[in-house]
CSV table of C-alpha atoms in Angstrom, one decimal:
chain,number,residue,atom,x,y,z
A,1,MET,CA,68.3,108.1,85.7
A,2,GLN,CA,68.9,106.1,88.8
A,3,ARG,CA,72.7,106.5,88.5
A,4,LYS,CA,72.6,110.2,88.6
A,5,ASP,CA,70.6,110.2,91.8
A,6,ARG,CA,73.5,108.6,93.5
A,7,LEU,CA,75.7,111.6,93.0
A,8,SER,CA,73.4,114.0,94.7
A,9,ALA,CA,73.1,111.6,97.7
A,10,PRO,CA,75.9,112.2,100.3
A,11,CYS,CA,77.2,108.7,99.8
A,12,SER,CA,77.3,106.4,96.8
A,13,THR,CA,75.9,103.0,97.9
A,14,ALA,CA,75.5,99.7,96.2
A,15,SER,CA,72.3,97.9,96.8
A,16,GLU,CA,71.3,95.9,93.7
A,17,GLU,CA,72.1,92.5,92.3
A,18,THR,CA,74.6,91.3,89.7
A,19,GLY,CA,76.7,88.2,88.9
A,20,SER,CA,79.5,88.1,91.4
A,21,SER,CA,81.9,85.9,89.3
A,22,ARG,CA,81.8,88.5,86.6
A,23,ARG,CA,82.7,91.3,89.0
A,24,HIS,CA,85.4,89.2,90.5
A,25,PHE,CA,86.9,88.8,87.0
A,26,ILE,CA,86.7,92.5,86.4
A,27,SER,CA,88.5,93.3,89.7
A,28,GLN,CA,91.2,90.8,88.7
A,29,LEU,CA,91.6,92.5,85.4
A,30,ALA,CA,92.0,95.8,87.2
A,31,ALA,CA,94.7,94.3,89.4
A,32,LEU,CA,96.5,93.0,86.3
A,33,SER,CA,96.4,96.0,84.1
A,34,ALA,CA,98.7,98.9,84.7
A,35,GLY,CA,96.0,101.5,84.5
A,36,LEU,CA,92.3,101.3,84.6
A,37,SER,CA,91.9,101.7,80.9
A,38,VAL,CA,91.4,98.0,80.3
A,39,VAL,CA,88.5,98.0,82.7
A,40,THR,CA,86.8,101.0,81.3
A,41,PRO,CA,84.7,99.5,78.5
A,42,ILE,CA,83.7,96.5,80.6
A,43,SER,CA,82.7,98.8,83.5
A,44,ARG,CA,80.6,100.8,81.1
A,45,GLY,CA,78.9,97.7,80.0
A,46,LEU,CA,78.4,96.6,83.5
A,47,SER,CA,76.8,99.9,84.5
A,48,GLU,CA,74.0,99.0,82.1
A,49,THR,CA,73.2,96.2,84.5
A,50,THR,CA,73.5,96.8,88.2
A,51,PRO,CA,76.0,97.1,91.0
A,52,PRO,CA,76.6,94.1,93.4
A,53,ALA,CA,74.6,93.3,96.5
A,54,ARG,CA,76.5,93.3,99.7
A,55,GLY,CA,75.6,92.9,103.3
A,56,PRO,CA,76.3,95.6,105.9
A,57,ASP,CA,79.5,93.9,107.0
A,58,GLN,CA,81.0,93.3,103.6
A,59,ALA,CA,83.6,95.5,102.0
A,60,PRO,CA,82.9,96.5,98.5
A,61,GLU,CA,84.8,94.4,95.9
A,62,GLU,CA,85.2,97.5,93.8
A,63,GLY,CA,84.1,101.0,94.3
A,64,THR,CA,80.6,101.9,93.2
A,65,LEU,CA,80.9,103.7,89.9
A,66,VAL,CA,79.9,107.4,90.0
A,67,ASP,CA,78.9,109.9,87.3
A,68,ILE,CA,81.0,113.0,87.4
A,69,ALA,CA,81.4,116.2,85.4
A,70,LEU,CA,84.9,117.7,85.2
A,71,GLN,CA,85.7,121.2,83.9
A,72,VAL,CA,88.9,120.6,82.0
A,73,ASN,CA,90.5,123.4,80.0
A,74,GLY,CA,87.2,125.3,79.7
A,75,THR,CA,85.2,122.3,78.6
A,76,THR,CA,82.8,120.1,80.6
A,77,ARG,CA,83.7,116.5,80.4
A,78,LYS,CA,81.3,113.8,81.7
A,79,LEU,CA,82.6,110.6,83.0
A,80,ARG,CA,81.5,107.5,84.9
A,81,VAL,CA,84.4,106.5,87.1
A,82,ASP,CA,85.4,104.1,89.9
A,83,PRO,CA,86.1,106.6,92.8
A,84,ARG,CA,89.6,105.1,93.0
A,85,VAL,CA,90.6,106.7,89.7
A,86,THR,CA,93.0,109.6,90.3
A,87,LEU,CA,92.6,112.8,88.4
A,88,LEU,CA,95.9,111.9,86.6
A,89,ASP,CA,94.5,108.6,85.3
A,90,ALA,CA,91.2,110.2,84.4
A,91,LEU,CA,93.0,112.9,82.3
A,92,ARG,CA,95.4,110.5,80.6
A,93,GLU,CA,93.3,107.3,80.2
A,94,ARG,CA,89.8,108.6,79.8
A,95,LEU,CA,89.9,112.2,78.5
A,96,ASP,CA,92.7,111.8,75.9
A,97,LEU,CA,94.9,114.4,77.6
A,98,PRO,CA,98.2,112.5,77.9
A,99,GLY,CA,100.2,115.7,78.2
A,100,THR,CA,100.1,115.4,82.0
A,101,LYS,CA,102.8,112.8,82.8
A,102,LYS,CA,102.8,110.0,85.4
A,103,GLY,CA,106.2,109.9,87.2
A,104,CYS,CA,106.2,108.5,90.7
A,105,ASP,CA,102.4,108.3,91.2
A,106,GLN,CA,102.9,109.1,94.9
A,107,GLY,CA,103.3,112.9,95.0
A,108,ALA,CA,107.1,113.2,95.1
A,109,CYS,CA,108.1,114.1,91.5
A,110,GLY,CA,105.7,116.8,90.2
A,111,ALA,CA,105.5,115.4,86.7
A,112,CYS,CA,101.7,115.3,87.0
A,113,THR,CA,101.2,118.9,88.1
A,114,VAL,CA,98.0,120.6,86.9
A,115,LEU,CA,96.2,123.7,88.0
A,116,LEU,CA,93.0,123.3,90.1
A,117,ASP,CA,91.1,126.6,90.4
A,118,GLY,CA,94.4,128.2,89.4
A,119,ASN,CA,96.5,126.5,92.1
A,120,ARG,CA,99.1,124.0,91.2
A,121,VAL,CA,98.5,120.5,92.6
A,122,VAL,CA,99.8,117.0,91.9
A,123,SER,CA,97.0,115.2,90.0
A,124,CYS,CA,98.2,111.8,91.2
A,125,LEU,CA,97.2,112.6,94.8
A,126,ILE,CA,93.7,113.9,94.0
A,127,LEU,CA,90.9,111.6,93.1
A,128,ALA,CA,88.9,112.5,90.0
A,129,VAL,CA,85.7,112.6,92.1
A,130,MET,CA,87.3,115.2,94.3
A,131,ALA,CA,87.9,117.5,91.4
A,132,GLN,CA,84.2,118.0,90.6
A,133,GLY,CA,83.3,121.6,90.5
A,134,LYS,CA,86.9,122.8,90.1
A,135,GLU,CA,88.4,124.4,87.1
A,136,ILE,CA,91.2,122.1,85.9
A,137,THR,CA,93.9,123.4,83.6
A,138,THR,CA,96.4,120.9,82.0
A,139,ILE,CA,99.4,121.6,79.7
A,140,GLU,CA,97.0,121.1,76.8
A,141,GLY,CA,95.0,124.1,78.0
A,142,LEU,CA,97.8,126.6,78.2
A,143,ALA,CA,98.5,127.7,74.7
A,144,LYS,CA,95.9,129.8,72.8
A,145,GLY,CA,95.7,128.0,69.5
A,146,ASP,CA,99.1,128.1,67.9
A,147,GLN,CA,100.3,130.9,70.3
A,148,LEU,CA,102.4,129.4,73.1
A,149,HIS,CA,101.8,130.5,76.6
A,150,PRO,CA,104.7,132.8,77.7
A,151,VAL,CA,106.1,130.1,80.1
A,152,GLN,CA,106.0,127.5,77.3
A,153,ALA,CA,107.8,130.0,74.9
A,154,ALA,CA,110.4,130.7,77.6
A,155,PHE,CA,111.1,127.0,78.1
A,156,VAL,CA,111.7,126.7,74.3
A,157,THR,CA,113.9,129.8,74.2
A,158,CYS,CA,116.0,128.8,77.2
A,159,ASP,CA,116.1,125.1,76.4
A,160,GLY,CA,114.5,124.3,79.7
A,161,PHE,CA,114.5,120.5,79.2
A,162,GLN,CA,116.4,117.6,77.8
A,163,CYS,CA,114.3,114.5,77.5
A,164,GLY,CA,111.1,116.5,78.1
A,165,TYR,CA,109.2,114.0,80.3
A,166,CYS,CA,109.0,116.3,83.3
A,167,THR,CA,108.5,119.4,81.2
A,168,PRO,CA,104.6,119.6,81.3
A,169,GLY,CA,104.8,119.4,85.1
A,170,GLN,CA,107.6,121.9,85.2
A,171,ILE,CA,105.7,124.4,83.1
A,172,MET,CA,102.4,124.0,85.0
A,173,SER,CA,104.3,124.4,88.3
A,174,ALA,CA,106.2,127.4,86.9
A,175,VAL,CA,102.9,129.1,86.0
A,176,GLY,CA,101.7,128.5,89.5
A,177,CYS,CA,104.9,129.7,91.0
A,178,ILE,CA,104.9,132.9,89.0
A,179,ARG,CA,101.2,133.6,89.8
A,180,GLU,CA,101.8,133.0,93.5
A,181,GLY,CA,104.5,135.7,93.4
A,182,HIS,CA,107.2,133.2,94.3
A,183,ALA,CA,109.5,133.9,91.3
A,184,LYS,CA,111.2,137.1,92.6
A,185,SER,CA,114.7,135.8,92.8
A,186,GLU,CA,116.7,132.8,91.6
A,187,ALA,CA,116.8,131.4,95.1
A,188,GLN,CA,113.1,131.8,95.5
A,189,ILE,CA,112.4,130.1,92.2
A,190,ARG,CA,114.6,127.1,93.2
A,191,GLU,CA,112.8,126.8,96.5
A,192,PHE,CA,109.3,127.1,95.1
A,193,MET,CA,110.0,124.8,92.2
A,194,SER,CA,111.3,122.1,94.6
A,195,GLY,CA,108.3,119.9,94.0
A,196,ASN,CA,109.4,119.2,90.4
A,197,ILE,CA,112.2,116.8,89.8
A,198,CYS,CA,114.2,116.7,86.5
A,199,ARG,CA,116.3,113.6,86.1
A,200,CYS,CA,118.2,115.1,83.2
A,201,GLY,CA,119.3,118.0,85.5
A,202,ALA,CA,118.0,120.8,83.3
A,203,TYR,CA,117.5,122.9,86.4
A,204,PRO,CA,119.7,125.9,85.4
A,205,ASN,CA,117.8,126.3,82.2
A,206,ILE,CA,114.4,125.9,83.9
A,207,VAL,CA,115.3,128.7,86.3
A,208,ASP,CA,116.4,130.8,83.4
A,209,ALA,CA,113.1,130.1,81.6
A,210,ILE,CA,111.1,131.2,84.6
A,211,LYS,CA,113.2,134.3,85.0
A,212,LEU,CA,112.6,135.1,81.3
A,213,ALA,CA,108.9,134.5,81.5
A,214,VAL,CA,108.6,136.8,84.5
A,215,ALA,CA,110.7,139.5,82.8
A,216,GLU,CA,108.8,139.3,79.5
A,217,GLY,CA,105.3,138.4,80.1
A,218,LYS,CA,104.2,138.4,83.7
A,219,GLU,CA,100.9,140.1,83.1
A,220,ALA,CA,100.0,137.4,80.5
A,221,ILE,CA,100.7,134.6,83.0
B,1,MET,CA,99.2,101.6,92.6
B,2,ILE,CA,95.4,101.4,92.9
B,3,PRO,CA,93.7,101.6,96.3
B,4,LYS,CA,91.4,98.9,97.6
B,5,ALA,CA,87.8,99.6,96.6
B,6,PHE,CA,85.8,102.0,98.6
B,7,ASP,CA,82.6,103.9,98.5
B,8,TYR,CA,83.0,107.7,98.1
B,9,CYS,CA,80.8,110.0,100.2
B,10,ARG,CA,80.6,113.7,99.6
B,11,PRO,CA,78.6,115.3,102.5
B,12,LYS,CA,77.8,119.0,102.3
B,13,THR,CA,77.4,119.6,106.0
B,14,LEU,CA,79.1,118.7,109.2
B,15,PRO,CA,76.1,116.9,110.7
B,16,GLU,CA,75.8,114.8,107.5
B,17,ALA,CA,79.4,113.9,107.7
B,18,ILE,CA,79.1,112.9,111.4
B,19,SER,CA,76.0,110.8,110.6
B,20,LEU,CA,78.0,109.0,108.0
B,21,LEU,CA,80.7,108.3,110.6
B,22,GLN,CA,78.1,107.0,113.0
B,23,GLN,CA,76.8,104.7,110.3
B,24,HIS,CA,80.1,103.3,109.2
B,25,GLY,CA,82.4,103.7,112.2
B,26,ASP,CA,85.9,102.3,111.8
B,27,ALA,CA,85.2,101.3,108.2
B,28,ALA,CA,85.2,105.0,107.3
B,29,LYS,CA,88.0,107.5,106.9
B,30,ILE,CA,87.8,111.3,106.6
B,31,LEU,CA,89.3,112.7,103.5
B,32,SER,CA,90.5,116.3,103.6
B,33,GLY,CA,93.6,117.2,101.5
B,34,GLY,CA,94.3,113.6,100.9
B,35,GLU,CA,98.1,114.2,100.6
B,36,SER,CA,98.9,111.6,103.2
B,37,LEU,CA,95.8,109.3,103.0
B,38,ILE,CA,95.7,108.8,99.2
B,39,PRO,CA,99.4,107.6,99.0
B,40,MET,CA,98.7,105.3,102.0
B,41,MET,CA,95.6,103.9,100.2
B,42,LYS,CA,97.5,103.4,97.0
B,43,MET,CA,100.1,101.4,98.9
B,44,ARG,CA,97.2,99.7,100.6
B,45,LEU,CA,98.6,100.6,104.0
B,46,ALA,CA,95.1,102.2,104.5
B,47,GLN,CA,92.0,100.3,103.2
B,48,PRO,CA,89.0,102.3,104.3
B,49,GLU,CA,85.6,100.9,102.9
B,50,TYR,CA,84.1,104.4,103.0
B,51,LEU,CA,85.9,107.6,102.2
B,52,ILE,CA,84.1,110.7,103.5
B,53,ASP,CA,85.3,113.7,101.6
B,54,ILE,CA,84.7,116.8,103.8
B,55,ASN,CA,86.0,119.3,101.3
B,56,GLN,CA,82.5,120.4,100.3
B,57,ILE,CA,81.7,121.5,103.9
B,58,SER,CA,81.9,125.2,104.1
B,59,GLY,CA,83.1,127.2,107.1
B,60,LEU,CA,86.1,125.0,108.0
B,61,GLU,CA,88.8,127.2,106.3
B,62,TYR,CA,89.8,130.2,108.5
B,63,ILE,CA,92.6,131.7,110.4
B,64,LYS,CA,91.5,134.2,113.1
B,65,GLU,CA,92.2,135.5,116.5
B,66,GLU,CA,89.2,135.3,118.9
B,67,ASP,CA,88.7,135.0,122.6
B,68,GLY,CA,92.4,134.9,123.4
B,69,TYR,CA,93.1,132.2,120.9
B,70,LEU,CA,94.4,131.8,117.4
B,71,LYS,CA,91.8,129.6,115.8
B,72,ILE,CA,92.6,127.6,112.7
B,73,GLY,CA,89.8,125.8,110.8
B,74,ALA,CA,90.7,122.2,110.2
B,75,LEU,CA,90.4,122.5,106.4
B,76,THR,CA,92.8,125.4,106.2
B,77,ARG,CA,95.5,124.6,103.6
B,78,GLU,CA,99.2,124.8,104.4
B,79,ALA,CA,99.6,127.4,101.6
B,80,ASP,CA,96.9,129.5,103.3
B,81,LEU,CA,99.1,129.6,106.5
B,82,GLU,CA,102.1,130.6,104.5
B,83,ALA,CA,100.1,133.5,102.8
B,84,SER,CA,98.4,134.7,106.0
B,85,ASP,CA,99.6,138.1,107.3
B,86,LEU,CA,98.5,137.1,110.8
B,87,ILE,CA,100.6,134.0,110.8
B,88,ARG,CA,103.6,135.8,109.1
B,89,SER,CA,103.6,138.6,111.7
B,90,LYS,CA,102.8,136.8,114.9
B,91,TYR,CA,103.3,133.1,114.6
B,92,PRO,CA,106.7,132.5,113.1
B,93,LEU,CA,106.8,128.9,114.4
B,94,ILE,CA,103.7,128.0,112.5
B,95,LEU,CA,105.0,129.7,109.4
B,96,ASP,CA,108.3,127.8,109.6
B,97,THR,CA,106.4,124.6,110.0
B,98,ALA,CA,104.0,125.1,107.1
B,99,PHE,CA,106.9,126.1,104.9
B,100,SER,CA,108.9,122.9,105.7
B,101,ILE,CA,106.1,120.5,104.7
B,102,ALA,CA,106.6,118.6,101.4
B,103,ASP,CA,106.5,121.0,98.3
B,104,PRO,CA,104.3,123.8,97.1
B,105,GLN,CA,101.9,121.6,95.1
B,106,VAL,CA,101.2,119.4,98.1
B,107,ARG,CA,100.8,122.5,100.4
B,108,ASN,CA,98.1,123.8,98.1
B,109,LEU,CA,95.9,120.9,99.1
B,110,ALA,CA,97.3,119.5,102.4
B,111,THR,CA,95.3,120.7,105.5
B,112,VAL,CA,96.4,121.5,109.1
B,113,GLY,CA,93.6,119.4,110.5
B,114,GLY,CA,94.7,116.4,108.4
B,115,ASN,CA,98.3,116.8,109.4
B,116,LEU,CA,97.2,116.4,113.0
B,117,ALA,CA,94.4,113.9,112.7
B,118,HIS,CA,96.6,111.5,110.6
B,119,GLY,CA,98.5,110.8,113.9
B,120,ASP,CA,101.8,110.3,112.1
B,121,PRO,CA,104.8,111.2,114.3
B,122,ALA,CA,106.7,112.2,111.1
B,123,ASN,CA,104.2,115.0,110.4
B,124,ASP,CA,105.4,118.4,111.3
B,125,HIS,CA,102.4,120.3,112.9
B,126,PRO,CA,102.1,117.9,115.8
B,127,ALA,CA,105.4,119.0,117.3
B,128,THR,CA,104.5,122.6,116.7
B,129,MET,CA,101.1,122.3,118.3
B,130,LEU,CA,102.7,120.5,121.3
B,131,ALA,CA,105.2,123.4,121.7
B,132,LEU,CA,102.3,125.9,121.4
B,133,ASN,CA,100.1,124.1,123.9
B,134,ALA,CA,97.3,124.0,121.4
B,135,GLU,CA,93.8,122.4,121.9
B,136,VAL,CA,92.1,120.4,119.2
B,137,VAL,CA,88.3,120.7,118.8
B,138,ALA,CA,86.6,117.5,117.9
B,139,THR,CA,83.0,117.6,116.7
B,140,GLY,CA,80.7,114.5,117.1
B,141,PRO,CA,77.1,113.6,117.5
B,142,ASN,CA,76.9,115.4,120.9
B,143,GLY,CA,78.6,118.6,119.8
B,144,GLU,CA,82.1,119.9,120.3
B,145,ARG,CA,84.7,118.9,122.8
B,146,SER,CA,88.2,120.3,123.3
B,147,ILE,CA,91.2,118.0,123.6
B,148,PRO,CA,94.5,119.3,125.0
B,149,ILE,CA,97.1,118.5,122.3
B,150,LYS,CA,99.2,116.6,124.9
B,151,GLU,CA,96.4,114.0,125.2
B,152,PHE,CA,95.7,113.9,121.5
B,153,PHE,CA,98.4,111.6,120.1
B,154,VAL,CA,97.7,108.1,121.5
B,155,SER,CA,99.9,105.8,119.5
B,156,LEU,CA,101.2,105.4,116.0
B,157,PHE,CA,98.5,106.7,113.6
B,158,THR,CA,96.0,106.7,116.5
B,159,THR,CA,94.6,109.9,118.1
B,160,ALA,CA,92.1,110.6,120.8
B,161,LEU,CA,89.4,111.2,118.1
B,162,GLN,CA,86.5,108.8,118.5
B,163,PRO,CA,85.3,107.0,115.3
B,164,ASN,CA,82.3,109.3,115.2
B,165,GLU,CA,84.2,112.6,115.6
B,166,ILE,CA,85.8,115.0,113.1
B,167,LEU,CA,88.6,117.3,114.0
B,168,THR,CA,87.2,120.8,113.2
B,169,GLU,CA,89.4,123.4,114.7
B,170,ILE,CA,92.8,124.0,116.3
B,171,ARG,CA,93.0,126.6,119.1
B,172,ILE,CA,96.3,128.1,120.1
B,173,PRO,CA,96.5,130.3,123.2
B,174,ALA,CA,97.5,133.8,122.0
B,175,PRO,CA,101.2,134.2,122.9
B,176,PRO,CA,102.2,136.9,125.5
B,177,ALA,CA,104.3,139.9,124.4
B,178,LYS,CA,108.0,139.0,123.7
B,179,SER,CA,107.2,135.6,122.4
B,180,GLY,CA,109.0,133.8,119.6
B,181,GLY,CA,109.2,130.4,118.0
B,182,ALA,CA,111.1,128.4,115.4
B,183,TYR,CA,111.0,125.0,113.7
B,184,PHE,CA,114.1,123.2,112.6
B,185,LYS,CA,113.7,120.1,110.4
B,186,LEU,CA,116.5,117.8,109.2
B,187,GLU,CA,115.6,116.4,105.8
B,188,ARG,CA,117.6,114.1,103.5
B,189,LYS,CA,116.3,116.1,100.6
B,190,VAL,CA,113.8,118.9,100.3
B,191,GLY,CA,110.2,117.7,100.7
B,192,ASP,CA,111.2,114.6,102.6
B,193,PHE,CA,109.7,113.6,106.0
B,194,ALA,CA,111.9,114.8,108.9
B,195,THR,CA,114.8,112.6,109.9
B,196,VAL,CA,114.0,114.5,113.1
B,197,GLY,CA,112.5,117.9,113.7
B,198,VAL,CA,112.2,120.3,116.7
B,199,ALA,CA,109.6,123.0,117.4
B,200,ALA,CA,110.4,125.6,120.1
B,201,GLN,CA,108.3,128.4,121.4
B,202,VAL,CA,109.4,130.8,124.2
B,203,ALA,CA,108.2,133.9,126.0
B,204,VAL,CA,110.7,136.1,127.8
B,205,ASP,CA,110.4,139.0,130.2
B,206,ALA,CA,112.2,142.4,129.9
B,207,LYS,CA,115.4,140.9,131.4
B,208,GLY,CA,115.4,137.9,129.0
B,209,VAL,CA,114.2,135.4,131.7
B,210,CYS,CA,112.1,132.6,130.3
B,211,GLN,CA,108.4,132.9,131.2
B,212,GLN,CA,107.1,130.1,129.1
B,213,ALA,CA,108.8,127.4,127.0
B,214,GLY,CA,107.3,124.8,124.7
B,215,ILE,CA,109.3,122.1,122.9
B,216,GLY,CA,107.9,119.5,120.5
B,217,LEU,CA,109.8,116.7,118.7
B,218,THR,CA,109.0,115.4,115.2
B,219,ASN,CA,109.7,111.7,114.2
B,220,ALA,CA,111.6,111.0,117.4
B,221,GLY,CA,109.4,108.2,118.7
B,222,GLY,CA,106.1,106.3,118.1
B,223,THR,CA,104.1,109.5,118.7
B,224,PRO,CA,105.0,113.2,118.5
B,225,ILE,CA,106.8,114.1,121.8
B,226,LYS,CA,106.5,117.0,124.1
B,227,ALA,CA,109.9,117.6,125.8
B,228,GLU,CA,108.4,118.5,129.1
B,229,LYS,CA,111.6,118.1,131.2
B,230,ALA,CA,113.4,120.6,129.0
B,231,GLU,CA,110.4,123.0,129.1
B,232,GLU,CA,110.2,122.9,133.0
B,233,PHE,CA,114.0,123.3,133.3
B,234,LEU,CA,113.9,126.6,131.3
B,235,ARG,CA,111.0,128.3,133.1
B,236,GLY,CA,112.3,131.1,135.3
B,237,LYS,CA,115.8,130.9,134.0
B,238,PRO,CA,117.7,133.2,131.7
B,239,LEU,CA,117.8,131.9,128.2
B,240,ASP,CA,121.6,131.9,127.8
B,241,ASP,CA,123.7,129.4,125.9
B,242,GLY,CA,124.4,127.3,128.9
B,243,ASN,CA,120.7,126.8,129.8
B,244,ILE,CA,119.8,126.3,126.2
B,245,SER,CA,122.4,123.5,126.0
B,246,GLN,CA,121.2,121.9,129.1
B,247,ALA,CA,117.6,122.0,127.9
B,248,ALA,CA,118.7,120.5,124.6
B,249,SER,CA,120.2,117.6,126.4
B,250,LEU,CA,117.0,117.1,128.4
B,251,ALA,CA,115.0,117.2,125.1
B,252,ALA,CA,117.3,114.5,123.7
B,253,ASP,CA,116.7,112.4,126.7
B,254,ASP,CA,113.0,112.4,125.8
B,255,ALA,CA,113.6,111.2,122.3
B,256,HIS,CA,113.4,107.5,121.6
B,257,PRO,CA,113.6,107.2,117.8
B,258,SER,CA,114.2,103.9,116.0
B,259,SER,CA,117.0,103.2,113.5
B,260,ASP,CA,115.9,103.2,109.9
B,261,LEU,CA,116.9,104.4,106.4
B,262,ARG,CA,117.1,107.9,107.7
B,263,GLY,CA,119.8,107.0,110.2
B,264,PRO,CA,120.6,105.1,113.4
B,265,ALA,CA,118.8,106.1,116.6
B,266,GLU,CA,122.0,107.5,118.2
B,267,TYR,CA,122.4,109.9,115.3
B,268,LYS,CA,118.8,111.0,115.5
B,269,ILE,CA,119.1,111.7,119.2
B,270,SER,CA,122.2,113.8,118.6
B,271,MET,CA,120.3,115.7,116.0
B,272,VAL,CA,117.4,116.3,118.4
B,273,ARG,CA,120.0,117.8,120.8
B,274,GLU,CA,121.5,120.0,118.1
B,275,LEU,CA,118.2,121.1,116.5
B,276,THR,CA,116.7,121.9,120.0
B,277,LYS,CA,119.7,124.3,120.5
B,278,ARG,CA,119.2,125.9,117.2
B,279,ALA,CA,115.4,126.2,117.5
B,280,LEU,CA,115.6,127.6,121.0
B,281,THR,CA,118.3,130.1,120.0
B,282,LYS,CA,116.3,131.3,117.1
B,283,ALA,CA,113.1,131.5,119.2
B,284,VAL,CA,114.8,133.6,121.8
B,285,ASN,CA,116.2,135.9,119.1
B,286,ARG,CA,112.7,136.3,117.6
B,287,ALA,CA,111.2,136.9,121.1
B,288,SER,CA,113.7,139.6,121.9
B,289,GLN,CA,112.9,141.4,118.7
B,290,GLU,CA,109.2,141.5,119.6
B,291,ARG,CA,107.9,144.6,121.3
């Protein structure tokens, strides 16, 4: 398929013709909707036709759609995305994985923390297209069936949350923190969990949960 | 918060990336860690038409000593600096700096090259590289050229990089024996940009007399600042409290911050003076502990 060729090329470029009023409408929709979910089905439809023509000096009205494959929780998921879509929005809006939460959407709160090749990152500051070829682990990929991951179990035991909104991010960050070897003392845990904000202030219990997980199940983490 | 539309490019080699830059010029931006650029694009403060993701280019992530330099590949992540035995043992100033940036999640992606090439005076590595007299290697269509860090920061968000060049390496002259450095950063909260920050690097002789001094200031003006008057003052003098205080006042004279939500300019200047004292004192302590 023509579309697939674009991915192997170093740059996705738009060169074909389509109705510009329709595209304009779609970009307005994108601006109006909170996420890109509204645009999704229409973009899919559009991709059956063709991307817009534009001269060398014109900026694109919207990013050229690209086909990508993401490795999420051990499964390959294929997607056609606007390159503007963050990994966070791709997970939540396109891949039915809403466990990863959107807090500030600018890399300051940690609610959207996931693991990328085993390292914790904020999924709001990485584009879905950048995550191609990486192993992505979300909160949904942590438990083995009904058996909670040791860090999840420790959060339950220690009551490491109140409202629970920041919890998936806290747990993913805690897994990263423990794997990095940055959970050796209470002070170190607090320092290396500084990227995760809890508005309820469940911090003491979160620290206890991480200490418990380290004590009980480090080799499993 | 959705960026303005752009085309996404994913070159696999440096020549491919440079050719894309030649093709698109100012309309293109290089994407490395993305931890500064992506938020700026989301707020539409940056609106590149082409985003050239250089993360697929191999051979740009390394930390090594070679030919009398510490060489850091531009795609080296902040977390890699923190984990490096070489950095931990010999370059405490760089370790302090990496550790003070944002939070662990951001440091897993953010790159040293990006921190410099972004040209933001609020970023932390610029002051450190000014204190260390680093050189920046820029690679373009005609090969590599080396830019002294002092000439690298031109104005707010503008560096000496040409539109067809990519920052590929940072070179730091290997410090002499009895060297030490420290970075002090005042933050409203952990992970925030610096209200102000000060990087200091010194080399002393057996008697504690200053052989070399480097001082860089973070977020104390429109560009990162090298406090040269203070550096010159210290050379050849004993690094005692009196001389450190004097140097701190000279560094504060070079600061010209603006008043904003992080505080009035007068406060920030006072903080430059105080943090310069602390950074120099810690740098001297670390230098005297070195063999």
